[in-house]
């Protein structure tokens, strides 16, 4: 039982490049989330998926797209990376029935030059 | 909207000192409250939670009591250890169909031997 896994762990991009961050969970959770963590800002929600087949914007969705590929996987795409997107990205999941506890992956550290 | 305010860090303590990290919140409805901990280089882990007024969450010697009258959820530990050095996040979920967590900015705790 790996919990929430994220790939890659580290990535360096040049401005304008695109990439997809992958997230998978093996806990049969319905809801999944993408956050970014910046110094002094805490965690801010980018997008979330309350259940398979649905996605919604969070606080800071601009510049990102998401895909809920199936119940296990939720990917985050940067179409044209900008230096302002340099951050640590965390994926999380939760069981809809419980509603209240989120389980986090180890994070992806992204640098955009 | 929902918001969480934590005391500014960093906090530096000696081993065996008493710890308090203040957290206050603004939320609609009857939120659930959480403390998450992030050890260096890792993702967030749930430390403790409380789902209704006057509930006390506890784990690993840490405690926090849900105070509705003061809208607070302060984290305390009687005797900290070097291994408690981490970033601590207060968070809330306002419940209902809202699956999202709202986080405070985090408080960095360093415990010296």
PDB file of C-alpha atoms in Angstrom:
ATOM      1  CA  UNK A   1       0.000   0.000   0.000  1.00  0.00           C
ATOM      2  CA  UNK A   2       1.985   2.990  -1.295  1.00  0.00           C
ATOM      3  CA  UNK A   3      -0.611   5.665  -0.448  1.00  0.00           C
ATOM      4  CA  UNK A   4      -0.212   8.698  -2.717  1.00  0.00           C
ATOM      5  CA  UNK A   5       2.658   8.677  -5.203  1.00  0.00           C
ATOM      6  CA  UNK A   6       3.900  11.521  -7.378  1.00  0.00           C
ATOM      7  CA  UNK A   7       6.286  11.669 -10.317  1.00  0.00           C
ATOM      8  CA  UNK A   8       8.695  13.187 -10.960  1.00  0.00           C
ATOM      9  CA  UNK A   9      10.298  14.240  -7.658  1.00  0.00           C
ATOM     10  CA  UNK A  10      12.280  17.059  -9.233  1.00  0.00           C
ATOM     11  CA  UNK A  11      12.007  18.893 -12.545  1.00  0.00           C
ATOM     12  CA  UNK A  12      13.685  21.870 -14.158  1.00  0.00           C
ATOM     13  CA  UNK A  13      11.949  23.551 -17.105  1.00  0.00           C
ATOM     14  CA  UNK A  14      12.675  26.510 -19.318  1.00  0.00           C
ATOM     15  CA  UNK A  15      10.068  29.232 -19.710  1.00  0.00           C
ATOM     16  CA  UNK A  16       7.464  28.166 -22.267  1.00  0.00           C
ATOM     17  CA  UNK A  17       8.029  24.430 -21.947  1.00  0.00           C
ATOM     18  CA  UNK A  18       5.199  22.135 -21.012  1.00  0.00           C
ATOM     19  CA  UNK A  19       5.035  19.198 -18.648  1.00  0.00           C
ATOM     20  CA  UNK A  20       2.621  16.958 -16.785  1.00  0.00           C
ATOM     21  CA  UNK A  21       2.881  16.038 -13.119  1.00  0.00           C
ATOM     22  CA  UNK A  22       1.507  12.620 -12.333  1.00  0.00           C
ATOM     23  CA  UNK A  23      -0.300  11.519  -9.191  1.00  0.00           C
ATOM     24  CA  UNK A  24      -1.778   8.163  -8.234  1.00  0.00           C
ATOM     25  CA  UNK A  25      -3.397   6.798  -5.085  1.00  0.00           C
ATOM     26  CA  UNK A  26      -4.134   3.209  -4.105  1.00  0.00           C
ATOM     27  CA  UNK A  27      -6.553   3.873  -1.233  1.00  0.00           C
ATOM     28  CA  UNK A  28      -9.711   3.803  -3.384  1.00  0.00           C
ATOM     29  CA  UNK A  29     -10.356   7.442  -2.541  1.00  0.00           C
ATOM     30  CA  UNK A  30     -12.946   9.398  -4.466  1.00  0.00           C
ATOM     31  CA  UNK A  31     -11.507  12.893  -4.132  1.00  0.00           C
ATOM     32  CA  UNK A  32      -8.103  14.158  -5.266  1.00  0.00           C
ATOM     33  CA  UNK A  33      -6.375  17.533  -5.062  1.00  0.00           C
ATOM     34  CA  UNK A  34      -3.418  19.513  -6.373  1.00  0.00           C
ATOM     35  CA  UNK A  35      -1.748  22.125  -4.164  1.00  0.00           C
ATOM     36  CA  UNK A  36       1.253  24.341  -4.543  1.00  0.00           C
ATOM     37  CA  UNK A  37       3.462  25.343  -1.636  1.00  0.00           C
ATOM     38  CA  UNK A  38       5.408  28.581  -1.693  1.00  0.00           C
ATOM     39  CA  UNK A  39       7.489  30.113   1.107  1.00  0.00           C
ATOM     40  CA  UNK A  40       5.324  32.192   3.461  1.00  0.00           C
ATOM     41  CA  UNK A  41       2.156  31.266   1.570  1.00  0.00           C
ATOM     42  CA  UNK A  42       1.246  27.889   3.021  1.00  0.00           C
ATOM     43  CA  UNK A  43      -0.544  25.518   0.662  1.00  0.00           C
ATOM     44  CA  UNK A  44      -2.884  26.845  -1.985  1.00  0.00           C
ATOM     45  CA  UNK A  45      -5.370  24.689  -3.843  1.00  0.00           C
ATOM     46  CA  UNK A  46      -4.926  24.669  -7.624  1.00  0.00           C
ATOM     47  CA  UNK A  47      -7.589  22.197  -8.744  1.00  0.00           C
ATOM     48  CA  UNK A  48      -9.531  19.395  -7.190  1.00  0.00           C
ATOM     49  CA  UNK A  49     -11.653  16.456  -8.278  1.00  0.00           C
ATOM     50  CA  UNK A  50     -14.459  15.579  -5.898  1.00  0.00           C
ATOM     51  CA  UNK A  51     -15.126  12.324  -7.722  1.00  0.00           C
ATOM     52  CA  UNK A  52     -14.130  10.507 -10.885  1.00  0.00           C
ATOM     53  CA  UNK A  53     -15.278  12.484 -13.918  1.00  0.00           C
ATOM     54  CA  UNK A  54     -15.409  15.883 -12.216  1.00  0.00           C
ATOM     55  CA  UNK A  55     -12.829  18.624 -11.760  1.00  0.00           C
ATOM     56  CA  UNK A  56     -13.100  22.107 -10.262  1.00  0.00           C
ATOM     57  CA  UNK A  57     -10.914  25.156  -9.881  1.00  0.00           C
ATOM     58  CA  UNK A  58      -9.329  26.023  -6.587  1.00  0.00           C
ATOM     59  CA  UNK A  59      -7.716  29.279  -5.476  1.00  0.00           C
ATOM     60  CA  UNK A  60      -4.945  29.524  -8.080  1.00  0.00           C
ATOM     61  CA  UNK A  61      -5.934  27.642 -11.284  1.00  0.00           C
ATOM     62  CA  UNK A  62      -4.508  30.026 -13.885  1.00  0.00           C
ATOM     63  CA  UNK A  63      -1.798  28.454 -16.029  1.00  0.00           C
ATOM     64  CA  UNK A  64      -2.754  24.880 -15.121  1.00  0.00           C
ATOM     65  CA  UNK A  65      -5.019  22.140 -16.425  1.00  0.00           C
ATOM     66  CA  UNK A  66      -5.943  18.841 -14.834  1.00  0.00           C
ATOM     67  CA  UNK A  67      -7.213  15.445 -15.892  1.00  0.00           C
ATOM     68  CA  UNK A  68      -8.879  12.872 -13.683  1.00  0.00           C
ATOM     69  CA  UNK A  69      -7.845   9.914 -15.787  1.00  0.00           C
ATOM     70  CA  UNK A  70      -9.614   7.325 -13.634  1.00  0.00           C
ATOM     71  CA  UNK A  71     -10.338   6.868  -9.954  1.00  0.00           C
ATOM     72  CA  UNK A  72      -6.651   6.348  -9.122  1.00  0.00           C
ATOM     73  CA  UNK A  73      -4.932   9.022 -11.183  1.00  0.00           C
ATOM     74  CA  UNK A  74      -5.075  12.809 -11.284  1.00  0.00           C
ATOM     75  CA  UNK A  75      -2.572  14.704 -13.416  1.00  0.00           C
ATOM     76  CA  UNK A  76      -1.612  18.376 -13.472  1.00  0.00           C
ATOM     77  CA  UNK A  77      -0.412  19.984 -16.707  1.00  0.00           C
ATOM     78  CA  UNK A  78       1.531  23.160 -17.240  1.00  0.00           C
ATOM     79  CA  UNK A  79       1.034  24.108 -20.909  1.00  0.00           C
ATOM     80  CA  UNK A  80       3.547  26.969 -21.025  1.00  0.00           C
ATOM     81  CA  UNK A  81       5.616  27.154 -17.873  1.00  0.00           C
ATOM     82  CA  UNK A  82       6.466  30.516 -16.305  1.00  0.00           C
ATOM     83  CA  UNK A  83       8.992  31.380 -13.546  1.00  0.00           C
ATOM     84  CA  UNK A  84       6.035  32.219 -11.259  1.00  0.00           C
ATOM     85  CA  UNK A  85       5.157  28.516 -11.338  1.00  0.00           C
ATOM     86  CA  UNK A  86       8.389  27.588  -9.577  1.00  0.00           C
ATOM     87  CA  UNK A  87       7.063  25.829  -6.496  1.00  0.00           C
ATOM     88  CA  UNK A  88       6.628  22.536  -4.702  1.00  0.00           C
ATOM     89  CA  UNK A  89       3.513  20.712  -5.883  1.00  0.00           C
ATOM     90  CA  UNK A  90       1.605  18.301  -3.685  1.00  0.00           C
ATOM     91  CA  UNK A  91      -1.101  15.878  -4.660  1.00  0.00           C
ATOM     92  CA  UNK A  92      -3.569  14.658  -2.028  1.00  0.00           C
ATOM     93  CA  UNK A  93      -6.559  12.363  -1.820  1.00  0.00           C
ATOM     94  CA  UNK A  94      -9.476  11.805   0.524  1.00  0.00           C
ATOM     95  CA  UNK A  95     -12.333   9.396   0.986  1.00  0.00           C
ATOM     96  CA  UNK A  96     -15.574  11.177   0.161  1.00  0.00           C
ATOM     97  CA  UNK A  97     -17.453   9.362   2.879  1.00  0.00           C
ATOM     98  CA  UNK A  98     -15.035  10.561   5.524  1.00  0.00           C
ATOM     99  CA  UNK A  99     -14.740  13.986   3.902  1.00  0.00           C
ATOM    100  CA  UNK A 100     -12.303  15.268   6.359  1.00  0.00           C
ATOM    101  CA  UNK A 101      -8.830  13.753   6.177  1.00  0.00           C
ATOM    102  CA  UNK A 102      -6.516  14.272   3.224  1.00  0.00           C
ATOM    103  CA  UNK A 103      -3.477  12.106   2.512  1.00  0.00           C
ATOM    104  CA  UNK A 104      -0.548  13.773   0.810  1.00  0.00           C
ATOM    105  CA  UNK A 105       2.092  12.609  -1.614  1.00  0.00           C
ATOM    106  CA  UNK A 106       5.802  13.425  -1.177  1.00  0.00           C
ATOM    107  CA  UNK A 107       5.739  16.388  -3.562  1.00  0.00           C
ATOM    108  CA  UNK A 108       7.347  17.500  -6.827  1.00  0.00           C
ATOM    109  CA  UNK A 109       9.869  20.318  -6.714  1.00  0.00           C
ATOM    110  CA  UNK A 110       9.587  22.309  -9.951  1.00  0.00           C
ATOM    111  CA  UNK A 111      11.934  25.059 -11.067  1.00  0.00           C
ATOM    112  CA  UNK A 112      11.148  27.175 -14.124  1.00  0.00           C
ATOM    113  CA  UNK A 113      14.086  29.143 -15.478  1.00  0.00           C
TER     114      UNK A 113
ATOM    115  CA  UNK B   1     -14.774  32.830   2.802  1.00  0.00           C
ATOM    116  CA  UNK B   2     -12.904  30.391   4.972  1.00  0.00           C
ATOM    117  CA  UNK B   3      -9.546  31.412   6.402  1.00  0.00           C
ATOM    118  CA  UNK B   4      -6.956  30.226   8.922  1.00  0.00           C
ATOM    119  CA  UNK B   5      -4.483  32.429  10.762  1.00  0.00           C
ATOM    120  CA  UNK B   6      -1.442  30.935  12.470  1.00  0.00           C
ATOM    121  CA  UNK B   7       1.187  32.564  14.605  1.00  0.00           C
ATOM    122  CA  UNK B   8       4.171  33.754  12.649  1.00  0.00           C
ATOM    123  CA  UNK B   9       7.310  31.705  12.923  1.00  0.00           C
ATOM    124  CA  UNK B  10       9.928  30.601  13.150  1.00  0.00           C
ATOM    125  CA  UNK B  11       9.708  29.221  16.664  1.00  0.00           C
ATOM    126  CA  UNK B  12      12.932  28.008  18.290  1.00  0.00           C
ATOM    127  CA  UNK B  13      12.812  26.031  21.540  1.00  0.00           C
ATOM    128  CA  UNK B  14      15.129  23.955  23.652  1.00  0.00           C
ATOM    129  CA  UNK B  15      14.419  20.279  24.148  1.00  0.00           C
ATOM    130  CA  UNK B  16      11.796  19.618  26.853  1.00  0.00           C
ATOM    131  CA  UNK B  17      10.317  23.121  26.562  1.00  0.00           C
ATOM    132  CA  UNK B  18       6.565  23.727  26.353  1.00  0.00           C
ATOM    133  CA  UNK B  19       5.137  24.448  22.913  1.00  0.00           C
ATOM    134  CA  UNK B  20       2.126  26.490  21.876  1.00  0.00           C
ATOM    135  CA  UNK B  21       1.319  27.380  18.286  1.00  0.00           C
ATOM    136  CA  UNK B  22      -1.738  29.592  17.980  1.00  0.00           C
ATOM    137  CA  UNK B  23      -4.388  29.062  15.328  1.00  0.00           C
ATOM    138  CA  UNK B  24      -7.639  30.959  14.788  1.00  0.00           C
ATOM    139  CA  UNK B  25     -10.142  30.514  11.998  1.00  0.00           C
ATOM    140  CA  UNK B  26     -13.057  32.040  10.123  1.00  0.00           C
ATOM    141  CA  UNK B  27     -15.513  29.651   8.522  1.00  0.00           C
ATOM    142  CA  UNK B  28     -19.103  29.182   7.473  1.00  0.00           C
ATOM    143  CA  UNK B  29     -21.038  26.374   9.068  1.00  0.00           C
ATOM    144  CA  UNK B  30     -19.420  23.964  11.499  1.00  0.00           C
ATOM    145  CA  UNK B  31     -15.894  23.234  10.311  1.00  0.00           C
ATOM    146  CA  UNK B  32     -13.632  20.334  11.124  1.00  0.00           C
ATOM    147  CA  UNK B  33     -10.167  21.412  12.283  1.00  0.00           C
ATOM    148  CA  UNK B  34      -6.784  19.829  11.700  1.00  0.00           C
ATOM    149  CA  UNK B  35      -3.113  20.108  12.427  1.00  0.00           C
ATOM    150  CA  UNK B  36      -0.777  18.757   9.762  1.00  0.00           C
ATOM    151  CA  UNK B  37       2.992  18.347  10.145  1.00  0.00           C
ATOM    152  CA  UNK B  38       5.611  18.482   7.415  1.00  0.00           C
ATOM    153  CA  UNK B  39       9.041  17.052   8.214  1.00  0.00           C
ATOM    154  CA  UNK B  40      11.985  18.267   6.118  1.00  0.00           C
ATOM    155  CA  UNK B  41      11.798  17.021   2.530  1.00  0.00           C
ATOM    156  CA  UNK B  42       8.484  15.234   3.008  1.00  0.00           C
ATOM    157  CA  UNK B  43       4.787  15.722   2.310  1.00  0.00           C
ATOM    158  CA  UNK B  44       2.218  16.681   4.921  1.00  0.00           C
ATOM    159  CA  UNK B  45       0.960  14.188   7.476  1.00  0.00           C
ATOM    160  CA  UNK B  46      -2.129  14.529   9.584  1.00  0.00           C
ATOM    161  CA  UNK B  47      -1.111  15.104  13.210  1.00  0.00           C
ATOM    162  CA  UNK B  48      -4.517  15.449  14.870  1.00  0.00           C
ATOM    163  CA  UNK B  49      -8.057  16.566  14.211  1.00  0.00           C
ATOM    164  CA  UNK B  50     -11.297  17.643  15.901  1.00  0.00           C
ATOM    165  CA  UNK B  51     -14.692  17.607  14.279  1.00  0.00           C
ATOM    166  CA  UNK B  52     -16.928  19.473  16.748  1.00  0.00           C
ATOM    167  CA  UNK B  53     -16.804  22.096  19.461  1.00  0.00           C
ATOM    168  CA  UNK B  54     -14.953  21.116  22.670  1.00  0.00           C
ATOM    169  CA  UNK B  55     -13.409  18.053  21.019  1.00  0.00           C
ATOM    170  CA  UNK B  56      -9.760  17.532  21.869  1.00  0.00           C
ATOM    171  CA  UNK B  57      -7.496  15.988  19.254  1.00  0.00           C
ATOM    172  CA  UNK B  58      -4.304  14.337  20.424  1.00  0.00           C
ATOM    173  CA  UNK B  59      -1.401  12.391  18.952  1.00  0.00           C
ATOM    174  CA  UNK B  60       2.305  11.876  19.749  1.00  0.00           C
ATOM    175  CA  UNK B  61       2.022  14.076  22.848  1.00  0.00           C
ATOM    176  CA  UNK B  62       0.465  16.966  20.907  1.00  0.00           C
ATOM    177  CA  UNK B  63      -3.005  18.259  21.786  1.00  0.00           C
ATOM    178  CA  UNK B  64      -5.438  20.841  20.455  1.00  0.00           C
ATOM    179  CA  UNK B  65      -8.956  21.729  21.636  1.00  0.00           C
ATOM    180  CA  UNK B  66     -11.693  23.001  19.301  1.00  0.00           C
ATOM    181  CA  UNK B  67     -12.919  26.247  20.895  1.00  0.00           C
ATOM    182  CA  UNK B  68     -15.966  27.562  19.051  1.00  0.00           C
ATOM    183  CA  UNK B  69     -16.409  30.594  21.306  1.00  0.00           C
ATOM    184  CA  UNK B  70     -12.924  31.884  20.471  1.00  0.00           C
ATOM    185  CA  UNK B  71     -12.720  30.245  16.999  1.00  0.00           C
ATOM    186  CA  UNK B  72      -9.373  28.759  17.951  1.00  0.00           C
ATOM    187  CA  UNK B  73      -7.505  25.464  17.726  1.00  0.00           C
ATOM    188  CA  UNK B  74      -4.138  26.038  19.397  1.00  0.00           C
ATOM    189  CA  UNK B  75      -1.510  23.275  19.239  1.00  0.00           C
ATOM    190  CA  UNK B  76       0.321  22.368  22.459  1.00  0.00           C
ATOM    191  CA  UNK B  77       2.940  19.916  23.620  1.00  0.00           C
ATOM    192  CA  UNK B  78       4.300  19.698  27.126  1.00  0.00           C
ATOM    193  CA  UNK B  79       7.865  18.663  26.316  1.00  0.00           C
ATOM    194  CA  UNK B  80       9.216  18.965  22.781  1.00  0.00           C
ATOM    195  CA  UNK B  81      11.953  16.809  21.300  1.00  0.00           C
ATOM    196  CA  UNK B  82      14.503  17.487  18.586  1.00  0.00           C
ATOM    197  CA  UNK B  83      12.526  15.111  16.364  1.00  0.00           C
ATOM    198  CA  UNK B  84       9.525  17.493  16.543  1.00  0.00           C
ATOM    199  CA  UNK B  85      11.379  20.011  14.370  1.00  0.00           C
ATOM    200  CA  UNK B  86       9.080  20.527  11.383  1.00  0.00           C
ATOM    201  CA  UNK B  87       6.566  22.894   9.823  1.00  0.00           C
ATOM    202  CA  UNK B  88       3.107  22.773  11.393  1.00  0.00           C
ATOM    203  CA  UNK B  89      -0.029  23.729   9.465  1.00  0.00           C
ATOM    204  CA  UNK B  90      -3.442  24.453  10.890  1.00  0.00           C
ATOM    205  CA  UNK B  91      -6.308  23.721   8.494  1.00  0.00           C
ATOM    206  CA  UNK B  92     -10.076  23.557   8.317  1.00  0.00           C
ATOM    207  CA  UNK B  93     -12.754  21.924   6.248  1.00  0.00           C
ATOM    208  CA  UNK B  94     -16.120  23.678   6.378  1.00  0.00           C
ATOM    209  CA  UNK B  95     -18.013  20.503   5.587  1.00  0.00           C
ATOM    210  CA  UNK B  96     -21.168  19.824   3.647  1.00  0.00           C
ATOM    211  CA  UNK B  97     -20.348  19.326  -0.020  1.00  0.00           C
ATOM    212  CA  UNK B  98     -17.118  21.252   0.398  1.00  0.00           C
ATOM    213  CA  UNK B  99     -14.252  18.803   0.221  1.00  0.00           C
ATOM    214  CA  UNK B 100     -11.532  21.407   0.339  1.00  0.00           C
ATOM    215  CA  UNK B 101      -9.025  22.103   3.080  1.00  0.00           C
ATOM    216  CA  UNK B 102      -8.079  25.696   3.838  1.00  0.00           C
ATOM    217  CA  UNK B 103      -4.562  25.956   5.272  1.00  0.00           C
ATOM    218  CA  UNK B 104      -2.758  28.478   7.385  1.00  0.00           C
ATOM    219  CA  UNK B 105       0.665  29.638   6.229  1.00  0.00           C
ATOM    220  CA  UNK B 106       2.558  27.224   8.449  1.00  0.00           C
ATOM    221  CA  UNK B 107       4.839  27.654  11.459  1.00  0.00           C
ATOM    222  CA  UNK B 108       8.420  26.416  11.390  1.00  0.00           C
ATOM    223  CA  UNK B 109       9.470  24.843  14.681  1.00  0.00           C
ATOM    224  CA  UNK B 110      13.126  24.171  15.453  1.00  0.00           C
ATOM    225  CA  UNK B 111      14.008  22.289  18.636  1.00  0.00           C
ATOM    226  CA  UNK B 112      17.614  22.457  19.795  1.00  0.00           C
ATOM    227  CA  UNK B 113      19.249  19.806  22.002  1.00  0.00           C
TER     228      UNK B 113
END
